[in-house]
Amino acid sequence: MAIERTLSIIKPDATRRNITGEIVARFEKAGLRVVASRRIRLSEMQAKAFYAVHAEKPFYGSLVAFMTSGPVVVQVLEGENAIAKNREVMGATNPEKAAPGTIRKDFAESMEANSVHGSDAPETAANEIKFFFSDLDIVG
Ligand code: RTP
Ligand code: MG
Protein backbone atom coordinates (compact mmCIF):
# COMPACT_ATOMS: atom_id res chain seq x y z
CA MET A 1 0.00 0.00 0.00
CA ALA A 2 1.23 3.48 -0.82
CA ILE A 3 2.29 6.10 1.72
CA GLU A 4 0.01 9.09 1.13
CA ARG A 5 -0.47 12.57 2.51
CA THR A 6 -3.83 14.18 3.12
CA LEU A 7 -5.06 17.54 4.41
CA SER A 8 -7.01 17.64 7.65
CA ILE A 9 -8.76 20.63 9.19
CA ILE A 10 -9.96 20.63 12.79
CA LYS A 11 -12.97 22.93 12.47
CA PRO A 12 -14.06 25.87 14.70
CA ASP A 13 -16.63 23.84 16.67
CA ALA A 14 -13.78 21.61 17.89
CA THR A 15 -11.25 24.37 18.66
CA ARG A 16 -14.01 26.18 20.61
CA ARG A 17 -14.52 23.10 22.79
CA ASN A 18 -10.74 22.61 23.25
CA ILE A 19 -10.77 19.04 21.92
CA THR A 20 -8.03 19.32 19.29
CA GLY A 21 -5.79 16.95 21.28
CA GLU A 22 -8.48 14.29 21.50
CA ILE A 23 -8.98 14.51 17.75
CA VAL A 24 -5.25 14.31 16.97
CA ALA A 25 -5.06 11.24 19.25
CA ARG A 26 -7.66 9.53 17.02
CA PHE A 27 -5.46 10.16 13.96
CA GLU A 28 -2.35 8.87 15.70
CA LYS A 29 -4.10 5.75 17.01
CA ALA A 30 -5.15 5.00 13.43
CA GLY A 31 -1.50 5.09 12.31
CA LEU A 32 -1.59 8.57 10.77
CA ARG A 33 1.34 10.88 11.52
CA VAL A 34 1.07 14.68 11.80
CA VAL A 35 3.85 15.94 9.50
CA ALA A 36 2.72 19.61 9.45
CA SER A 37 0.38 21.57 11.70
CA ARG A 38 -0.71 25.20 12.06
CA ARG A 39 -3.47 26.94 13.99
CA ILE A 40 -4.97 29.76 11.92
CA ARG A 41 -8.03 31.91 11.53
CA LEU A 42 -9.39 31.56 7.98
CA SER A 43 -10.29 34.80 6.21
CA GLU A 44 -13.58 34.92 4.31
CA MET A 45 -11.59 34.93 1.08
CA GLN A 46 -9.62 31.82 2.07
CA ALA A 47 -12.73 29.92 3.19
CA LYS A 48 -14.56 30.82 -0.03
CA ALA A 49 -11.60 29.70 -2.13
CA PHE A 50 -11.03 26.50 -0.17
CA TYR A 51 -14.68 25.47 -0.56
CA ALA A 52 -15.09 26.85 -4.11
CA VAL A 53 -16.23 23.41 -5.30
CA HIS A 54 -19.38 23.93 -3.18
CA ALA A 55 -20.05 27.50 -4.39
CA GLU A 56 -23.39 26.60 -5.95
CA LYS A 57 -24.63 24.54 -2.98
CA PRO A 58 -27.32 25.96 -0.71
CA PHE A 59 -25.08 25.51 2.35
CA TYR A 60 -22.08 27.41 0.93
CA GLY A 61 -22.69 30.80 2.59
CA SER A 62 -23.39 29.21 5.95
CA LEU A 63 -20.34 26.93 5.63
CA VAL A 64 -18.05 29.90 4.90
CA ALA A 65 -19.51 31.81 7.90
CA PHE A 66 -18.97 28.75 10.14
CA MET A 67 -15.42 28.08 8.96
CA THR A 68 -14.45 31.72 9.68
CA SER A 69 -16.20 31.81 13.08
CA GLY A 70 -13.12 30.73 15.05
CA PRO A 71 -9.65 29.24 14.79
CA VAL A 72 -8.98 26.05 12.85
CA VAL A 73 -6.03 23.67 12.92
CA VAL A 74 -4.78 22.75 9.46
CA GLN A 75 -2.62 19.64 9.32
CA VAL A 76 -0.94 17.30 6.89
CA LEU A 77 -1.42 13.65 7.87
CA GLU A 78 0.86 10.97 6.46
CA GLY A 79 0.53 7.22 6.42
CA GLU A 80 -0.44 4.14 4.48
CA ASN A 81 -3.60 4.82 2.52
CA ALA A 82 -3.88 8.11 4.46
CA ILE A 83 -6.67 9.69 2.41
CA ALA A 84 -9.16 6.85 2.85
CA LYS A 85 -7.98 6.04 6.36
CA ASN A 86 -8.52 9.62 7.50
CA ARG A 87 -12.05 9.65 6.08
CA GLU A 88 -12.75 6.35 7.82
CA VAL A 89 -11.61 7.79 11.17
CA MET A 90 -13.66 10.96 10.52
CA GLY A 91 -16.94 9.17 9.76
CA ALA A 92 -19.85 10.27 7.59
CA THR A 93 -20.54 13.99 6.96
CA ASN A 94 -23.81 13.72 8.87
CA PRO A 95 -22.95 12.70 12.46
CA GLU A 96 -26.27 10.89 12.78
CA LYS A 97 -25.10 8.56 10.02
CA ALA A 98 -21.49 8.28 11.21
CA ALA A 99 -20.28 4.88 12.43
CA PRO A 100 -19.64 4.30 16.16
CA GLY A 101 -16.14 5.25 17.26
CA THR A 102 -15.62 7.83 14.51
CA ILE A 103 -14.66 11.44 15.25
CA ARG A 104 -17.89 12.84 13.85
CA LYS A 105 -20.06 10.32 15.72
CA ASP A 106 -18.34 11.19 18.99
CA PHE A 107 -17.72 14.93 18.61
CA ALA A 108 -19.72 16.58 15.77
CA GLU A 109 -22.46 19.01 16.75
CA SER A 110 -24.32 18.97 13.42
CA MET A 111 -23.99 18.23 9.70
CA GLU A 112 -22.19 21.59 9.32
CA ALA A 113 -20.30 21.79 12.62
CA ASN A 114 -18.85 18.33 12.12
CA SER A 115 -15.43 18.90 13.75
CA VAL A 116 -13.11 17.82 10.92
CA HIS A 117 -12.39 18.11 7.21
CA GLY A 118 -10.40 15.57 5.20
CA SER A 119 -9.36 15.53 1.55
CA ASP A 120 -11.41 13.09 -0.52
CA ALA A 121 -8.99 11.98 -3.30
CA PRO A 122 -5.29 12.15 -4.27
CA GLU A 123 -5.71 15.18 -6.53
CA THR A 124 -7.75 17.19 -4.00
CA ALA A 125 -5.29 16.19 -1.25
CA ALA A 126 -2.35 17.55 -3.26
CA ASN A 127 -4.20 20.79 -4.02
CA GLU A 128 -5.48 21.27 -0.48
CA ILE A 129 -2.02 20.65 1.05
CA LYS A 130 -0.57 23.25 -1.34
CA PHE A 131 -3.32 25.68 -0.34
CA PHE A 132 -1.91 25.88 3.22
CA PHE A 133 1.65 24.52 3.23
CA SER A 134 4.91 24.81 1.31
CA ASP A 135 7.21 21.80 0.98
CA LEU A 136 9.49 23.26 3.67
CA ASP A 137 6.62 23.24 6.22
CA ILE A 138 6.19 19.48 5.92
CA VAL A 139 8.59 17.35 7.93
CA GLY A 140 8.01 13.63 7.48
P1 RTP B 1 -15.27 17.75 4.30
O1 RTP B 1 -15.17 18.20 2.86
O2 RTP B 1 -15.38 18.90 5.29
O3 RTP B 1 -14.20 16.78 4.69
O4 RTP B 1 -16.62 16.94 4.50
P2 RTP B 1 -17.34 15.97 3.51
O5 RTP B 1 -16.48 15.67 2.33
O6 RTP B 1 -17.82 14.83 4.35
O7 RTP B 1 -18.58 16.84 3.07
P3 RTP B 1 -18.80 17.77 1.78
O8 RTP B 1 -19.98 17.22 1.06
O9 RTP B 1 -17.52 17.96 1.04
O10 RTP B 1 -19.24 19.13 2.45
C1 RTP B 1 -18.26 20.00 3.00
C2 RTP B 1 -18.72 20.49 4.35
O11 RTP B 1 -19.88 21.32 4.19
C3 RTP B 1 -20.73 21.20 5.32
N1 RTP B 1 -22.04 20.70 4.86
N2 RTP B 1 -23.17 21.19 5.30
N3 RTP B 1 -25.90 21.64 5.82
C4 RTP B 1 -25.55 20.76 4.90
O12 RTP B 1 -26.37 20.14 4.22
C5 RTP B 1 -24.14 20.53 4.68
N4 RTP B 1 -23.62 19.64 3.85
C6 RTP B 1 -22.30 19.76 3.96
C7 RTP B 1 -20.06 20.21 6.27
O13 RTP B 1 -19.27 20.98 7.18
C8 RTP B 1 -19.19 19.41 5.32
O14 RTP B 1 -18.16 18.77 6.03
MG1 MG C 1 -15.60 17.15 1.11
mmCIF file of C-alpha atoms and ligand atoms in Angstrom:
data_model
loop_
_atom_site.group_PDB
_atom_site.id
_atom_site.type_symbol
_atom_site.label_atom_id
_atom_site.label_comp_id
_atom_site.label_asym_id
_atom_site.label_seq_id
_atom_site.Cartn_x
_atom_site.Cartn_y
_atom_site.Cartn_z
ATOM 1 C CA MET A 1 0.000 0.000 0.000
ATOM 2 C CA ALA A 2 1.235 3.483 -0.816
ATOM 3 C CA ILE A 3 2.288 6.095 1.721
ATOM 4 C CA GLU A 4 0.013 9.087 1.125
ATOM 5 C CA ARG A 5 -0.468 12.569 2.514
ATOM 6 C CA THR A 6 -3.828 14.184 3.122
ATOM 7 C CA LEU A 7 -5.060 17.541 4.409
ATOM 8 C CA SER A 8 -7.010 17.636 7.654
ATOM 9 C CA ILE A 9 -8.756 20.630 9.186
ATOM 10 C CA ILE A 10 -9.964 20.628 12.786
ATOM 11 C CA LYS A 11 -12.975 22.928 12.475
ATOM 12 C CA PRO A 12 -14.064 25.868 14.697
ATOM 13 C CA ASP A 13 -16.634 23.838 16.671
ATOM 14 C CA ALA A 14 -13.783 21.615 17.891
ATOM 15 C CA THR A 15 -11.251 24.368 18.657
ATOM 16 C CA ARG A 16 -14.007 26.176 20.606
ATOM 17 C CA ARG A 17 -14.520 23.097 22.790
ATOM 18 C CA ASN A 18 -10.739 22.612 23.248
ATOM 19 C CA ILE A 19 -10.774 19.036 21.920
ATOM 20 C CA THR A 20 -8.025 19.318 19.288
ATOM 21 C CA GLY A 21 -5.787 16.953 21.285
ATOM 22 C CA GLU A 22 -8.484 14.289 21.497
ATOM 23 C CA ILE A 23 -8.975 14.514 17.746
ATOM 24 C CA VAL A 24 -5.247 14.307 16.970
ATOM 25 C CA ALA A 25 -5.057 11.239 19.248
ATOM 26 C CA ARG A 26 -7.659 9.533 17.022
ATOM 27 C CA PHE A 27 -5.462 10.159 13.963
ATOM 28 C CA GLU A 28 -2.345 8.868 15.704
ATOM 29 C CA LYS A 29 -4.095 5.753 17.014
ATOM 30 C CA ALA A 30 -5.147 5.002 13.431
ATOM 31 C CA GLY A 31 -1.502 5.094 12.313
ATOM 32 C CA LEU A 32 -1.593 8.573 10.772
ATOM 33 C CA ARG A 33 1.343 10.876 11.520
ATOM 34 C CA VAL A 34 1.065 14.680 11.797
ATOM 35 C CA VAL A 35 3.846 15.943 9.503
ATOM 36 C CA ALA A 36 2.718 19.606 9.454
ATOM 37 C CA SER A 37 0.377 21.575 11.704
ATOM 38 C CA ARG A 38 -0.712 25.197 12.059
ATOM 39 C CA ARG A 39 -3.471 26.940 13.993
ATOM 40 C CA ILE A 40 -4.966 29.761 11.924
ATOM 41 C CA ARG A 41 -8.028 31.907 11.530
ATOM 42 C CA LEU A 42 -9.390 31.564 7.977
ATOM 43 C CA SER A 43 -10.294 34.800 6.208
ATOM 44 C CA GLU A 44 -13.576 34.922 4.314
ATOM 45 C CA MET A 45 -11.595 34.930 1.075
ATOM 46 C CA GLN A 46 -9.625 31.824 2.072
ATOM 47 C CA ALA A 47 -12.732 29.920 3.189
ATOM 48 C CA LYS A 48 -14.560 30.816 -0.027
ATOM 49 C CA ALA A 49 -11.599 29.700 -2.133
ATOM 50 C CA PHE A 50 -11.032 26.498 -0.166
ATOM 51 C CA TYR A 51 -14.682 25.471 -0.559
ATOM 52 C CA ALA A 52 -15.094 26.854 -4.111
ATOM 53 C CA VAL A 53 -16.228 23.406 -5.299
ATOM 54 C CA HIS A 54 -19.378 23.926 -3.177
ATOM 55 C CA ALA A 55 -20.049 27.503 -4.395
ATOM 56 C CA GLU A 56 -23.395 26.599 -5.950
ATOM 57 C CA LYS A 57 -24.627 24.540 -2.984
ATOM 58 C CA PRO A 58 -27.318 25.958 -0.705
ATOM 59 C CA PHE A 59 -25.084 25.506 2.351
ATOM 60 C CA TYR A 60 -22.077 27.412 0.930
ATOM 61 C CA GLY A 61 -22.692 30.797 2.594
ATOM 62 C CA SER A 62 -23.392 29.209 5.954
ATOM 63 C CA LEU A 63 -20.344 26.929 5.634
ATOM 64 C CA VAL A 64 -18.055 29.903 4.905
ATOM 65 C CA ALA A 65 -19.507 31.805 7.902
ATOM 66 C CA PHE A 66 -18.971 28.753 10.140
ATOM 67 C CA MET A 67 -15.419 28.082 8.959
ATOM 68 C CA THR A 68 -14.446 31.716 9.679
ATOM 69 C CA SER A 69 -16.203 31.806 13.076
ATOM 70 C CA GLY A 70 -13.124 30.730 15.049
ATOM 71 C CA PRO A 71 -9.651 29.235 14.791
ATOM 72 C CA VAL A 72 -8.982 26.054 12.854
ATOM 73 C CA VAL A 73 -6.027 23.668 12.922
ATOM 74 C CA VAL A 74 -4.776 22.753 9.462
ATOM 75 C CA GLN A 75 -2.619 19.639 9.319
ATOM 76 C CA VAL A 76 -0.940 17.302 6.886
ATOM 77 C CA LEU A 77 -1.419 13.652 7.867
ATOM 78 C CA GLU A 78 0.855 10.973 6.461
ATOM 79 C CA GLY A 79 0.529 7.220 6.418
ATOM 80 C CA GLU A 80 -0.440 4.136 4.477
ATOM 81 C CA ASN A 81 -3.599 4.823 2.525
ATOM 82 C CA ALA A 82 -3.878 8.108 4.459
ATOM 83 C CA ILE A 83 -6.673 9.686 2.407
ATOM 84 C CA ALA A 84 -9.162 6.851 2.847
ATOM 85 C CA LYS A 85 -7.976 6.037 6.364
ATOM 86 C CA ASN A 86 -8.522 9.621 7.502
ATOM 87 C CA ARG A 87 -12.049 9.652 6.077
ATOM 88 C CA GLU A 88 -12.747 6.354 7.825
ATOM 89 C CA VAL A 89 -11.611 7.792 11.165
ATOM 90 C CA MET A 90 -13.661 10.961 10.523
ATOM 91 C CA GLY A 91 -16.943 9.172 9.760
ATOM 92 C CA ALA A 92 -19.849 10.271 7.588
ATOM 93 C CA THR A 93 -20.535 13.987 6.956
ATOM 94 C CA ASN A 94 -23.812 13.721 8.871
ATOM 95 C CA PRO A 95 -22.947 12.697 12.460
ATOM 96 C CA GLU A 96 -26.273 10.887 12.777
ATOM 97 C CA LYS A 97 -25.095 8.559 10.020
ATOM 98 C CA ALA A 98 -21.490 8.276 11.212
ATOM 99 C CA ALA A 99 -20.278 4.880 12.433
ATOM 100 C CA PRO A 100 -19.643 4.296 16.158
ATOM 101 C CA GLY A 101 -16.139 5.248 17.264
ATOM 102 C CA THR A 102 -15.618 7.829 14.510
ATOM 103 C CA ILE A 103 -14.663 11.444 15.253
ATOM 104 C CA ARG A 104 -17.894 12.843 13.850
ATOM 105 C CA LYS A 105 -20.057 10.323 15.723
ATOM 106 C CA ASP A 106 -18.345 11.186 18.991
ATOM 107 C CA PHE A 107 -17.722 14.932 18.608
ATOM 108 C CA ALA A 108 -19.719 16.578 15.773
ATOM 109 C CA GLU A 109 -22.458 19.012 16.749
ATOM 110 C CA SER A 110 -24.317 18.968 13.422
ATOM 111 C CA MET A 111 -23.986 18.234 9.701
ATOM 112 C CA GLU A 112 -22.195 21.587 9.316
ATOM 113 C CA ALA A 113 -20.299 21.795 12.624
ATOM 114 C CA ASN A 114 -18.853 18.328 12.118
ATOM 115 C CA SER A 115 -15.428 18.902 13.745
ATOM 116 C CA VAL A 116 -13.105 17.821 10.917
ATOM 117 C CA HIS A 117 -12.391 18.105 7.213
ATOM 118 C CA GLY A 118 -10.397 15.573 5.204
ATOM 119 C CA SER A 119 -9.357 15.530 1.549
ATOM 120 C CA ASP A 120 -11.408 13.094 -0.522
ATOM 121 C CA ALA A 121 -8.990 11.981 -3.300
ATOM 122 C CA PRO A 122 -5.287 12.149 -4.265
ATOM 123 C CA GLU A 123 -5.715 15.180 -6.525
ATOM 124 C CA THR A 124 -7.747 17.187 -4.001
ATOM 125 C CA ALA A 125 -5.295 16.190 -1.248
ATOM 126 C CA ALA A 126 -2.355 17.555 -3.257
ATOM 127 C CA ASN A 127 -4.201 20.793 -4.018
ATOM 128 C CA GLU A 128 -5.482 21.272 -0.480
ATOM 129 C CA ILE A 129 -2.022 20.645 1.045
ATOM 130 C CA LYS A 130 -0.567 23.251 -1.341
ATOM 131 C CA PHE A 131 -3.322 25.683 -0.336
ATOM 132 C CA PHE A 132 -1.911 25.880 3.219
ATOM 133 C CA PHE A 133 1.650 24.523 3.233
ATOM 134 C CA SER A 134 4.908 24.808 1.306
ATOM 135 C CA ASP A 135 7.210 21.801 0.985
ATOM 136 C CA LEU A 136 9.489 23.263 3.674
ATOM 137 C CA ASP A 137 6.617 23.242 6.216
ATOM 138 C CA ILE A 138 6.191 19.483 5.915
ATOM 139 C CA VAL A 139 8.592 17.346 7.928
ATOM 140 C CA GLY A 140 8.009 13.634 7.476
HETATM 141 P P1 RTP B 1 -15.268 17.753 4.302
HETATM 142 O O1 RTP B 1 -15.169 18.202 2.863
HETATM 143 O O2 RTP B 1 -15.375 18.902 5.289
HETATM 144 O O3 RTP B 1 -14.198 16.776 4.689
HETATM 145 O O4 RTP B 1 -16.616 16.941 4.498
HETATM 146 P P2 RTP B 1 -17.341 15.965 3.507
HETATM 147 O O5 RTP B 1 -16.478 15.666 2.326
HETATM 148 O O6 RTP B 1 -17.818 14.833 4.354
HETATM 149 O O7 RTP B 1 -18.577 16.842 3.069
HETATM 150 P P3 RTP B 1 -18.802 17.769 1.785
HETATM 151 O O8 RTP B 1 -19.975 17.222 1.060
HETATM 152 O O9 RTP B 1 -17.518 17.960 1.040
HETATM 153 O O10 RTP B 1 -19.235 19.130 2.453
HETATM 154 C C1 RTP B 1 -18.263 20.002 2.996
HETATM 155 C C2 RTP B 1 -18.722 20.494 4.346
HETATM 156 O O11 RTP B 1 -19.881 21.323 4.186
HETATM 157 C C3 RTP B 1 -20.729 21.196 5.315
HETATM 158 N N1 RTP B 1 -22.036 20.702 4.864
HETATM 159 N N2 RTP B 1 -23.167 21.191 5.302
HETATM 160 N N3 RTP B 1 -25.902 21.642 5.817
HETATM 161 C C4 RTP B 1 -25.551 20.761 4.896
HETATM 162 O O12 RTP B 1 -26.373 20.140 4.225
HETATM 163 C C5 RTP B 1 -24.141 20.529 4.681
HETATM 164 N N4 RTP B 1 -23.622 19.645 3.845
HETATM 165 C C6 RTP B 1 -22.297 19.756 3.964
HETATM 166 C C7 RTP B 1 -20.064 20.211 6.267
HETATM 167 O O13 RTP B 1 -19.268 20.976 7.182
HETATM 168 C C8 RTP B 1 -19.192 19.412 5.325
HETATM 169 O O14 RTP B 1 -18.159 18.770 6.025
HETATM 170 MG MG MG B 2 -15.598 17.152 1.112
#
